Amino acid sequence: MVTTLTAVILALVISGAVTPLVRRLAFRVGAVDEPTARRVHTRCIPRLGGLAIVVAFVLPLFLLVALRTQIAMMWFSQGSLVVGLLAGGLTIAAAGAWDDIRGMRARHKLLAQILAASVAWAFGLRLECVTLPYFGHVSFWPFSFLVTIPWFVAIINAINLIDGLDGLAAGVGFFACVANFITAYLGGYPGNLVICLLAATLAGAIVGFLFHNFHPATIFMGDTGSMFLGFMLAAIPLFGVGTHKGGTALAVMVPLLALGLPIFDMISAMVRRFIARRPIFSADRSHIHHKLLDKGHSHRGAVLILYGLSLLFTVVALVAYVGRSYEIGLALAGCSAVLFIVVRAAGSLALFGARARDARPPREATVEALRRAVPRALLEIEAASGVERLRGALERFAKEAKLMALEVTSAGANGSARVRSWTWAQDTATPQQLREAVVAAFTIELGAETVTLRFRWDSEESAVNPQADMLLQLVADSVERLLRRPPPRALEPLTQGRLSVV
């Protein structure tokens, strides 16, 4: 236990000391989270803080190995597992850092998660067998890869999606580490001491980072931290697969229960987006923490409520490990009831975000601006005498509708395009805001020429609002009618002649 306590202290101190340095680095490389309609903060905050957690987790382990402590050497002797843990963790952290600095598409991020999970699986961190109540020993050996990869991807995305308020993802991860540590310690199997060491070190790194990340945060962990944290929470219990009780408690049951809050939020988000026919990985502002804010809770109050839920899930995980069947059932029933009450009170349980019949959603601000700006734009475009007046009309429309940017592109006319490509953007729009803005695109086919209109604006949802799409379609149709008009012919000069009267 002395080694584990030393690891916690080292990780806490290193994390607390490195975080300010990472904050300066984030400003220097441009990894800054800027306010948008979907975000809850109102100022620019660096988001590369996960690097501090990575350093504070890895460095103490190697310091203890250098000191040749017993538990650290026990961990280091599991060569392939150590390589899988560190290689996979650094892979996902590198992908997260790239996303924090340059941005990354959702599908590319998913591929990075699969790659990191595949690395871990290749070096032995696998779900090959578990011992389940009433089922006994269950082997996944022929399908180990197909079980392990979704395990990693699910937990990584669960932590990534819950990272919406100051200190929320870090706190949820801390409680999961506590659950893993206690169950590993109670297991009594010598190999579980490695899980104790890893869980305690990660918990220390999280606590040190929380000094800077709790509301009001001076730095965010970003995808660097949330994906690394999720990867570690999925990987660490796999050191206990196949042990005396490790296959049941550490690899499957305890992480799933301890992470019940982010897993529930992730599933509800997927169902909500599927019902709305939106991409599963599209962002929105309908997570449980957003709902708590919308109900009037303060930022810190919403986080503390969710901390309480995470603590409850942790207690349930521990009861499930040490309790009897009826005690496990009572704990799960009580936890489910509390979760239902909180979610229902937050207003996010009209089935996973579906609205009640009598509740009309508030109209989005951009839709209101479009509703006022579109009629004037239609009149101006229809009255335009030619294509050369189109740009001015569209720019005036974009300003009045409070759009973030407007782009007109023309291609395929073999150098004889009637419409020239051009872009308009607000003076205050930043590259990150333009990258994260909602985009509605409309294509106009003019024979050999193809004209595309792209309207960008800031929105709480990552998908185009149907009302906004309909209003912008009216503008695009008006533009198409203008472009299809034949160009006005130049007036020919009248020839002079004699006027004769008969």
XYZ file of C-alpha atoms in Angstrom:
502
model
C 0.000 0.000 0.000
C 2.965 2.319 0.513
C 3.766 2.033 -3.190
C 0.182 2.806 -4.152
C 0.002 5.810 -1.825
C 3.293 7.078 -3.228
C 1.915 6.734 -6.750
C -1.190 8.747 -5.814
C 0.839 11.566 -4.297
C 3.291 11.680 -7.188
C 0.497 11.701 -9.768
C -1.407 14.426 -7.914
C 1.645 16.678 -7.556
C 2.829 16.154 -11.137
C -0.638 16.781 -12.551
C -1.108 19.943 -10.528
C 2.338 21.237 -11.512
C 2.228 20.336 -15.217
C -1.275 21.658 -15.923
C -0.277 25.383 -15.914
C 2.523 24.561 -18.368
C 0.080 22.726 -20.621
C -2.239 25.726 -20.414
C 0.482 27.987 -21.828
C 1.231 25.428 -24.538
C -2.448 25.254 -25.504
C -2.606 29.015 -26.048
C 0.577 28.889 -28.097
C -0.629 26.125 -30.469
C -4.173 27.452 -30.715
C -5.917 24.653 -28.790
C -8.524 27.006 -27.377
C -12.228 26.353 -26.845
C -14.194 29.347 -28.017
C -17.783 30.146 -26.973
C -20.498 28.850 -29.292
C -24.238 28.260 -28.955
C -23.665 24.630 -27.918
C -21.108 25.433 -25.237
C -21.822 26.688 -21.740
C -18.740 28.840 -21.198
C -18.592 32.457 -22.285
C -14.845 32.988 -22.641
C -11.936 31.363 -24.454
C -10.460 28.482 -22.433
C -7.531 26.221 -23.440
C -8.517 22.594 -23.970
C -5.321 20.543 -24.097
C -5.333 19.716 -20.379
C -5.453 15.977 -20.969
C -1.719 16.069 -21.638
C -1.181 16.798 -17.938
C -3.216 13.704 -17.020
C -1.192 11.572 -19.453
C 2.136 12.744 -18.029
C 0.932 12.455 -14.430
C -0.223 8.878 -15.046
C 2.795 7.532 -16.910
C 5.661 9.259 -15.106
C 4.953 7.990 -11.539
C 4.704 4.411 -12.787
C 8.174 4.538 -14.336
C 9.584 6.345 -11.310
C 8.348 3.493 -9.126
C 9.784 0.965 -11.582
C 13.122 2.788 -11.375
C 12.902 2.489 -7.581
C 12.136 -1.242 -8.075
C 9.108 -1.295 -5.792
C 7.360 -4.652 -5.638
C 3.988 -3.746 -7.147
C 5.528 -1.574 -9.842
C 7.853 -4.401 -10.866
C 4.877 -6.779 -10.840
C 3.160 -4.435 -13.312
C 6.269 -3.932 -15.433
C 6.910 -7.692 -15.631
C 3.689 -8.100 -17.639
C 5.553 -6.872 -20.708
C 2.966 -7.258 -23.455
C 0.128 -5.880 -21.316
C 2.242 -2.869 -20.371
C 3.024 -2.202 -24.036
C -0.648 -2.523 -24.939
C -1.689 -0.159 -22.154
C 0.872 2.534 -22.970
C 0.863 2.192 -26.776
C -2.919 2.237 -26.968
C -3.175 5.062 -24.439
C -0.614 7.235 -26.201
C -2.278 6.520 -29.565
C -5.667 7.736 -28.365
C -4.077 10.702 -26.562
C -2.260 11.722 -29.765
C -5.515 11.529 -31.724
C -7.218 13.627 -29.062
C -4.442 16.208 -29.132
C -4.741 16.491 -32.913
C -8.484 16.996 -32.541
C -7.957 19.668 -29.878
C -5.468 21.569 -32.034
C -6.615 21.032 -35.619
C -10.033 19.421 -35.392
C -11.042 15.944 -36.531
C -14.135 14.503 -38.184
C -16.261 12.143 -36.104
C -15.543 9.145 -38.345
C -11.800 9.779 -38.160
C -12.037 9.991 -34.393
C -13.889 6.665 -34.356
C -11.167 5.100 -36.500
C -8.541 6.369 -34.033
C -10.479 4.774 -31.168
C -10.686 1.472 -33.022
C -6.953 1.658 -33.779
C -6.056 2.260 -30.120
C -8.360 -0.557 -29.005
C -6.848 -2.863 -31.631
C -3.354 -2.104 -30.347
C -4.449 -2.967 -26.812
C -6.085 -6.177 -28.010
C -3.014 -7.193 -30.027
C -0.838 -6.983 -26.911
C -3.174 -9.009 -24.713
C -5.669 -6.577 -23.171
C -8.690 -8.613 -24.200
C -12.103 -9.688 -23.024
C -11.646 -13.418 -23.551
C -13.651 -14.833 -20.670
C -15.772 -13.700 -17.757
C -17.637 -15.368 -14.924
C -21.242 -14.199 -14.858
C -23.882 -14.894 -12.204
C -26.222 -17.747 -13.177
C -24.148 -18.424 -16.301
C -20.809 -19.372 -14.804
C -17.670 -19.228 -16.930
C -18.325 -17.656 -20.329
C -15.609 -17.675 -22.990
C -15.372 -15.102 -25.763
C -12.271 -16.649 -27.289
C -13.449 -17.038 -30.927
C -14.976 -13.552 -30.842
C -12.567 -11.804 -28.500
C -11.734 -9.049 -30.975
C -15.412 -8.388 -31.747
C -16.155 -8.041 -28.025
C -13.066 -6.112 -26.934
C -13.193 -3.343 -29.557
C -16.799 -2.281 -28.778
C -15.896 -2.398 -25.078
C -13.129 0.164 -25.557
C -15.049 2.323 -28.020
C -18.166 2.445 -25.819
C -16.352 3.551 -22.664
C -14.153 6.051 -24.532
C -17.211 7.693 -26.073
C -19.172 7.576 -22.815
C -16.489 9.681 -21.085
C -16.054 11.885 -24.147
C -19.778 12.726 -24.334
C -20.161 13.468 -20.612
C -17.334 16.019 -20.798
C -19.626 19.031 -21.071
C -19.231 20.896 -17.758
C -16.226 21.973 -15.725
C -14.831 18.969 -13.868
C -17.668 16.609 -14.798
C -15.767 13.997 -16.823
C -12.839 14.134 -14.390
C -15.130 13.573 -11.403
C -16.965 10.691 -13.066
C -13.628 9.117 -13.970
C -12.389 9.535 -10.391
C -15.361 7.634 -8.946
C -14.818 4.849 -11.487
C -11.171 4.626 -10.376
C -12.295 4.385 -6.758
C -14.671 1.530 -7.624
C -11.946 -0.350 -9.505
C -9.455 0.180 -6.677
C -11.763 -1.033 -3.894
C -13.008 -4.107 -5.739
C -9.457 -5.052 -6.753
C -8.250 -4.631 -3.180
C -11.127 -6.677 -1.771
C -10.546 -9.402 -4.347
C -7.529 -10.659 -2.452
C -5.819 -11.997 -5.571
C -2.152 -10.867 -5.725
C -2.443 -9.894 -9.378
C -5.170 -7.419 -8.477
C -2.553 -5.240 -6.773
C -1.548 -4.102 -10.259
C -5.098 -2.871 -10.840
C -4.947 -1.076 -7.470
C -1.734 0.666 -8.533
C -3.033 1.730 -11.944
C -6.444 2.882 -10.658
C -4.868 4.847 -7.808
C -2.329 6.527 -10.083
C -5.024 7.562 -12.541
C -7.169 8.866 -9.663
C -4.261 10.964 -8.383
C -3.688 12.447 -11.829
C -7.388 13.325 -12.058
C -7.488 15.019 -8.652
C -4.424 17.103 -9.457
C -6.037 18.218 -12.700
C -9.342 19.006 -10.958
C -7.653 21.820 -9.041
C -7.539 23.651 -12.380
C -10.607 22.119 -14.035
C -13.341 22.519 -11.424
C -15.719 25.428 -11.969
C -14.672 28.051 -12.883
C -12.205 26.078 -14.998
C -8.988 27.603 -16.275
C -8.375 24.682 -18.637
C -10.362 21.813 -20.180
C -9.085 18.265 -20.579
C -10.290 18.266 -24.197
C -10.491 15.119 -26.266
C -6.884 14.434 -25.271
C -8.006 13.869 -21.712
C -11.507 12.474 -22.158
C -10.480 9.801 -24.665
C -7.317 8.887 -22.728
C -9.347 8.659 -19.525
C -11.980 6.487 -21.211
C -9.316 4.226 -22.700
C -7.649 3.713 -19.327
C -10.936 3.024 -17.553
C -11.616 0.337 -20.165
C -8.080 -1.101 -20.166
C -7.139 -1.192 -16.471
C -9.836 -3.731 -15.434
C -8.644 -6.080 -18.183
C -5.539 -6.786 -16.139
C -7.912 -8.820 -13.929
C -9.648 -10.872 -16.614
C -9.559 -14.538 -15.842
C -8.463 -14.110 -12.203
C -10.322 -15.476 -9.183
C -13.169 -12.972 -9.285
C -11.587 -10.411 -11.569
C -13.366 -11.586 -14.691
C -16.724 -10.763 -13.133
C -16.179 -7.721 -10.996
C -13.300 -5.903 -12.579
C -13.649 -6.490 -16.297
C -17.407 -6.239 -16.777
C -19.689 -5.541 -13.849
C -17.856 -2.876 -11.849
C -16.869 -0.564 -14.750
C -20.334 -0.790 -16.298
C -22.067 0.077 -13.040
C -19.558 2.686 -11.892
C -19.841 4.393 -15.279
C -23.617 4.058 -15.310
C -24.176 7.813 -15.645
C -22.041 8.449 -18.779
C -23.174 5.155 -20.337
C -26.822 6.098 -19.821
C -26.180 9.564 -21.247
C -24.407 8.064 -24.269
C -27.205 5.591 -25.000
C -29.880 8.258 -24.593
C -27.968 10.553 -26.970
C -27.726 7.800 -29.593
C -31.437 6.985 -29.314
C -32.376 10.672 -29.407
C -30.354 11.285 -32.559
C -31.619 8.107 -34.209
C -35.233 9.148 -33.606
C -34.478 12.604 -34.982
C -32.784 10.998 -38.030
C -29.534 12.765 -37.326
C -25.987 11.341 -37.405
C -25.214 9.355 -34.250
C -22.003 11.305 -33.653
C -23.520 14.760 -34.218
C -23.277 17.098 -31.251
C -26.261 18.661 -29.538
C -27.230 20.447 -26.353
C -29.608 17.849 -24.929
C -27.331 15.899 -22.592
C -28.388 15.495 -18.979
C -25.976 18.210 -17.787
C -27.418 20.647 -20.319
C -30.926 19.823 -19.121
C -29.938 20.546 -15.519
C -28.597 23.941 -16.568
C -31.783 24.657 -18.511
C -33.788 23.883 -15.366
C -32.027 26.713 -13.572
C -29.275 24.888 -11.693
C -25.959 26.671 -11.444
C -22.934 25.279 -13.256
C -21.377 24.031 -10.024
C -24.741 22.785 -8.727
C -25.345 20.671 -11.843
C -21.878 19.148 -11.538
C -22.400 18.319 -7.855
C -25.752 16.664 -8.622
C -24.078 14.467 -11.217
C -21.203 13.771 -8.808
C -23.823 12.471 -6.397
C -25.252 10.207 -9.084
C -21.773 8.914 -9.915
C -21.126 8.221 -6.238
C -24.410 6.324 -6.077
C -23.430 4.216 -9.087
C -20.075 3.531 -7.425
C -21.797 2.306 -4.261
C -24.065 0.088 -6.354
C -21.004 -1.359 -8.111
C -19.421 -2.191 -4.763
C -22.639 -3.723 -3.438
C -22.899 -5.788 -6.606
C -19.394 -7.088 -5.935
C -19.711 -7.988 -2.258
C -23.485 -8.373 -1.836
C -25.895 -11.237 -2.226
C -28.446 -11.574 -4.991
C -31.279 -9.760 -3.231
C -28.938 -7.003 -2.037
C -27.711 -6.486 -5.596
C -31.302 -6.345 -6.813
C -32.271 -3.764 -4.174
C -29.207 -1.646 -4.953
C -29.918 -1.678 -8.685
C -33.591 -0.890 -8.140
C -32.778 2.013 -5.812
C -30.151 3.416 -8.170
C -32.514 3.130 -11.136
C -35.227 4.951 -9.195
C -32.895 7.809 -8.268
C -31.636 8.069 -11.843
C -35.205 8.142 -13.144
C -36.151 10.913 -10.713
C -33.132 13.056 -11.575
C -33.508 12.590 -15.316
C -37.251 13.181 -15.157
C -36.754 16.320 -13.083
C -34.125 17.532 -15.534
C -36.682 17.254 -18.324
C -34.711 14.834 -20.483
C -36.983 11.836 -20.118
C -39.671 12.357 -22.576
C -38.240 9.272 -23.956
C -34.566 10.069 -24.076
C -35.274 13.641 -25.097
C -38.593 13.367 -26.989
C -40.864 16.289 -26.176
C -44.277 16.102 -24.618
C -47.186 16.667 -26.978
C -48.193 19.964 -25.460
C -44.664 21.315 -25.219
C -43.688 23.428 -28.188
C -39.956 23.845 -28.624
C -38.686 27.398 -28.510
C -37.888 28.698 -31.964
C -34.175 28.963 -32.621
C -32.809 32.512 -32.771
C -31.413 31.956 -36.259
C -34.816 30.769 -37.473
C -36.392 33.972 -36.159
C -33.758 36.063 -37.921
C -34.252 34.102 -41.138
C -38.020 34.495 -40.916
C -37.584 38.264 -40.866
C -34.811 38.454 -43.461
C -36.035 36.018 -46.124
C -39.002 38.052 -47.489
C -36.834 41.109 -48.119
C -34.108 38.956 -49.679
C -36.610 37.299 -52.035
C -37.879 40.673 -53.225
C -34.355 41.988 -53.765
C -33.152 38.896 -55.637
C -36.253 38.776 -57.854
C -35.858 42.472 -58.647
C -32.150 42.132 -59.468
C -31.424 43.039 -63.048
C -28.568 40.554 -63.417
C -26.104 38.135 -61.824
C -23.707 40.965 -60.961
C -26.170 42.205 -58.323
C -26.552 38.805 -56.669
C -23.557 39.086 -54.354
C -24.728 42.324 -52.795
C -28.222 40.961 -52.213
C -26.935 37.754 -50.592
C -24.448 39.584 -48.357
C -27.164 41.910 -47.102
C -29.359 38.883 -46.449
C -26.583 37.085 -44.533
C -25.992 40.103 -42.304
C -29.677 40.611 -41.586
C -30.200 36.886 -40.891
C -27.166 36.892 -38.548
C -25.437 34.100 -40.425
C -21.822 33.357 -39.602
C -20.681 32.855 -43.196
C -21.944 32.495 -46.747
C -20.099 30.760 -49.558
C -20.920 30.678 -53.255
C -18.898 28.344 -55.466
C -19.117 27.695 -59.191
C -17.505 24.850 -61.085
C -17.684 22.908 -64.319
C -18.233 25.733 -66.791
C -14.870 25.372 -68.601
C -13.824 28.899 -67.795
C -17.066 30.509 -68.893
C -18.938 30.563 -65.582
C -21.587 33.210 -65.180
C -21.136 33.143 -61.359
C -17.798 33.807 -59.724
C -16.901 32.016 -56.481
C -16.781 34.194 -53.387
C -17.054 33.953 -49.602
C -18.449 36.274 -46.972
C -17.931 35.821 -43.215
C -18.524 37.844 -40.104
C -15.519 39.817 -38.941
C -15.720 38.178 -35.506
C -15.975 34.589 -36.805
C -12.969 32.438 -35.865
C -11.712 29.340 -37.723
C -12.984 27.078 -34.939
C -16.438 28.652 -35.013
C -16.583 28.314 -38.796
C -15.483 24.688 -38.546
C -18.124 23.836 -35.939
C -20.933 25.888 -37.492
C -24.046 24.263 -38.915
C -23.937 24.162 -42.724
C -26.881 24.111 -45.125
C -25.819 23.538 -48.745
C -27.901 23.920 -51.893
C -26.777 22.952 -55.399
C -28.019 24.577 -58.584
C -27.395 22.827 -61.905
C -27.089 25.225 -64.861
C -26.180 22.929 -67.695
C -22.381 22.721 -67.709
C -22.127 24.972 -64.658
C -22.814 23.895 -61.054
C -23.378 26.591 -58.427
C -23.368 25.714 -54.715
C -24.659 27.938 -51.911
C -23.431 27.209 -48.382
C -24.959 29.008 -45.409
C -23.192 28.713 -42.041
C -24.480 29.743 -38.626
C -23.967 29.011 -34.958
C -26.546 26.653 -33.445
C -27.130 24.613 -30.309
C -27.735 21.606 -32.540
C -25.213 20.224 -34.989
C -27.917 19.409 -37.535
C -29.787 21.876 -39.733
C -33.099 22.938 -38.243
C -35.949 21.915 -40.630
C -37.474 25.402 -40.413
C -34.153 27.026 -41.263
C -33.657 24.583 -44.126
C -37.071 25.435 -45.559
C -36.465 29.196 -45.351
C -33.033 28.922 -46.935
C -34.471 26.721 -49.668
C -36.708 29.647 -50.646
C -33.625 31.832 -51.022
C -31.820 29.163 -53.060
C -34.854 28.781 -55.338
C -34.949 32.529 -55.880
C -31.243 32.530 -56.752
C -31.812 29.679 -59.209
C -34.582 31.611 -60.968
C -32.275 34.604 -61.307
C -29.449 32.495 -62.724
C -31.733 30.834 -65.250
C -32.859 34.118 -66.701
C -31.278 34.805 -70.063
C -28.690 37.575 -69.810
C -30.068 40.945 -70.926
C -29.138 41.814 -74.477
C -27.319 45.029 -75.229
C -29.496 47.563 -77.106
C -28.455 47.997 -80.737
C -28.042 51.629 -81.880
C -30.758 52.824 -84.218
C -29.602 53.477 -87.765
C -30.208 56.999 -88.970
C -32.686 57.323 -91.838
C -35.168 59.601 -93.300
C -38.599 59.895 -91.881
C -41.156 60.033 -94.646
C -44.779 60.720 -94.215
C -47.199 59.193 -96.693
